[in-house]
Amino acid sequence: MAKPAQVELKESAADLELYYRQMLEIRAFETRCNQIYRQGKAGGYLHVYIGMEATGVGWLHAIKQGYDNVMTAYRDHAQPLVLGSDPVRLMAEIMGRKDGYSKGKGGSMHLYDFEKRFYGGWGIVGGHTPLGAGLAFGSKYLGEDRVTLCFLGDGASNAGVFFESLNMAALWDLPVIYLIENNEFAMGTRLEYHASDTELHKRGFPFGIKHERVDGMDLLQVLSDARRIVDYVRKEQKPYLVEIMNYRFSGHGAADNDRQLYRTKEEEQENMLRDPIKRLEDYLRKSNLMTDEKMEAMQLAAEEWADGVLEEADKSPFPDDEEVYRDVYTDMEPEVGH
Amino acid sequence: MPLQELTYREALRTCIIEEMDSDPNVLVMGEDIGRYQGTFRVTQGLFDKYGPKRIVDTPIVEPGIVGIATGAALVGLRPIVEMMTMSFSILALDQTINHAAKMRYMTGGQAKVPLVIRGPGGAANQLSAQHSHSMEGWYAHVPGLKVVAPATVEDAYGMLRTAIRDDNPVIFTENPGLYGLKASITVGEGKSVPFGKANVVRQGSDMTLIGYSRMTHVCLAAAEKLAEQGISAEVVDVRSLLPLDTETIYNSVRKTHRAVVVYEDWKSGGFGAEIAARIVEDCFDDLDAPVVRVGGLNVPMPYVRKLELLCIPNENDVLKAIEKIK
Ligand SMILES: Cc1ncc(C[n+]2csc(CCOP(=O)(O)OP(=O)(O)O)c2C)c(N)n1
Ligand SMILES: [Mg+2]
């Protein structure tokens, strides 16, 4: 299991407030996403980060935001929110609008903000993992000391191309951190049914990659592990494999209404006790860093913030028809017509 | 033989059950097909009925799944691999094309690969660029594979039986828009639909609309509208891309003297281009107008519904395209 939390306080009260606010905002944003999906204002496949907020917030505050490279799969709303992307443009993309980061052509699974060095946003399970190694390869080649964070799921950690990536990352000392978010399920398939060894961090072992299993629910623990590992990778210019234990509270995607097919209500409720937001609140309360009133006010503010984001995004028009032909190439348009 | 009202999805399931019952070496492998009952619910109930030995939940490793199924086929099993979507079969192209498809030839006839790779192919609803591929044209390019794309409940049922009993690797694509289609069909042991036989699904005399999978229905809808304009369109459902029944297509074209090929895949280089080329090659003297192709726009599939709908041919696109040959 994950190591128990043993954290000396490195966070200022102001920082903790920021992290708390971001976790609340992610949850409120994601809750809106599930809602608009049901209303038909978002479509396709849409996957929320509810329950996993401490992982994203913790790790993305351990890197140099806007300098280090970040990449994930299709569960990709939270990372750009933390990295400071425009939430209205993110929501607009999820709603398929003109002002979205991909002009409505990417959708929920394909969010990108290259300016913030957030490289998406990928729908093919495991497919982005060599791209992550590539970002690290490129940055290192250019003589920069950027670290690359590449998030992937427990299900994705079985992909052949992931093992190929690990081998090359180790062979060429690439400063990439693979973060396997072990939320115990790959869609409707439980970890034990898809992985021969459920200690996924061990997948670094055959390649001589430093690897460990860490907690993903206790923000303070996440921060301290993440800082240690990011520092190591930046300094040593070597890959690292981290297995982060978390849990998704929602269905696999907004269209997954059948959670009972792969987990029981009791099991879910038990895991909800690990709620990273509640856990941080307990800490803030116990250490007298924040009053209940303040927390309630912040919760309310996050809800209002998310409503405002949605309202703004909803004002954005749908893209023009001609948009369908744009951005296929840098320098030409594809053949037009049916 | 019993008549049953079934959806396309249920017809596939019924056929799988009958084949599994009659042959213990038929099994199903794929992602979330067992305990989760299948993403599109084609395999619903099968895990409870047959257990994990024959309904195999796999990790998310398409090349591995196809490779394992091919290996198992070599020693006597008849695996049905479900691709969660055919877009993911792109990952397994090497196992499919460079291994399974060539094995018979490379071994001088020693190998037998009774393998079915089936799943939803084509655009669904806002699944974006990475999840909306029409793969059948890619596969129909490959010697050693058989490729079918049934449009109706009856053909889904009957062609799946043919696929499972075939001793060669078969690509069986199901458009996600067809799963809910309903019809009363006869089911049972002897009921099958052979490969390599196109089907004239509507008689007409002025032009021939040629489609497969969901585009057959688009052709039918277009024919309906053309009838309102006093134009009698015949519709040929290709059903089987490889082998391709050119005779049925040619006979229709020889009768109507005009041909329109409709396919969802990217227009450029899609399978409709192959059909069009053959008509030009073999029926040139019978044609009163150039063969028309109506295909998907040559762009990655966009997310927003509005643009997505622009990309996928519909009956109005067909009508517009044939303006020039009317
Ligand atoms: C190659 C490929 N196969 C199948 C899928 C369908 N699919 C999407 S997400 C998913 C489960 C992935 O689980 P995991 O990697 O654990 O990530 P999580 O969703 O838990 O974040 C599957 C099977 C896909 N997108 N790509
Ligand atoms: Mg998972």
Coordinates of N, CA and C and ligand atoms in Angstrom, one line a residue, chain A residues 52 74-75 152-156 180-187 189 191 194 200 246 248 252, chain B residues 60, ligand 2:
Chain A
M52 N -10.1 12.5 -8.0 CA -8.6 12.4 -8.3 C -7.9 13.8 -8.2
Y74 N -7.3 11.1 -22.0 CA -8.6 11.8 -22.3 C -9.2 12.4 -21.0
R75 N -8.7 12.0 -19.9 CA -9.3 12.5 -18.6 C -8.5 13.8 -18.3
L152 N -0.9 8.6 -17.1 CA -1.6 7.6 -17.8 C -2.4 6.8 -16.8
G153 N -3.3 5.9 -17.3 CA -4.1 5.2 -16.4 C -3.6 3.8 -16.1
D154 N -4.1 3.1 -15.1 CA -3.7 1.7 -14.8 C -4.0 0.9 -16.1
G155 N -5.1 1.1 -16.7 CA -5.3 0.3 -17.9 C -4.3 0.6 -19.0
A156 N -3.9 1.8 -19.2 CA -2.9 2.2 -20.2 C -1.5 1.6 -19.9
I180 N 1.4 6.7 -13.4 CA 0.3 5.8 -13.6 C -0.7 6.1 -12.5
E181 N -1.8 6.7 -12.9 CA -2.9 7.0 -11.9 C -3.7 5.7 -11.8
N182 N -3.4 5.0 -10.7 CA -4.1 3.7 -10.5 C -5.4 4.0 -9.7
N183 N -6.5 4.2 -10.5 CA -7.8 4.4 -9.9 C -8.6 3.1 -9.8
E184 N -7.8 2.0 -10.0 CA -8.4 0.6 -9.8 C -9.2 0.1 -10.9
F185 N -9.5 0.9 -11.9 CA -10.4 0.4 -13.0 C -9.9 1.0 -14.3
A186 N -10.0 0.1 -15.3 CA -9.9 0.5 -16.7 C -11.2 0.4 -17.2
M187 N -11.9 1.4 -17.3 CA -13.3 1.4 -17.7 C -14.1 0.5 -16.8
T189 N -13.3 -2.7 -16.2 CA -12.5 -3.8 -15.9 C -11.6 -3.5 -14.7
L191 N -8.7 -3.7 -11.9 CA -7.3 -3.9 -11.9 C -6.9 -5.4 -11.9
H194 N -7.0 -7.1 -15.3 CA -6.3 -6.6 -16.4 C -4.8 -6.6 -16.2
L200 N 1.8 -1.8 -10.1 CA 2.1 -1.3 -11.4 C 3.5 -0.6 -11.5
N246 N -5.2 6.4 -6.5 CA -6.4 7.2 -6.3 C -7.6 6.5 -6.7
R248 N -11.6 7.0 -8.9 CA -12.5 7.9 -9.6 C -13.9 7.7 -8.9
H252 N -16.8 5.8 -15.5 CA -15.6 6.0 -16.3 C -15.7 7.2 -17.2
Chain B
I60 N -6.2 -3.7 -22.3 CA -6.4 -2.8 -23.4 C -5.2 -2.9 -24.3
Ligands
MG2 MG -8.0 3.5 -14.5

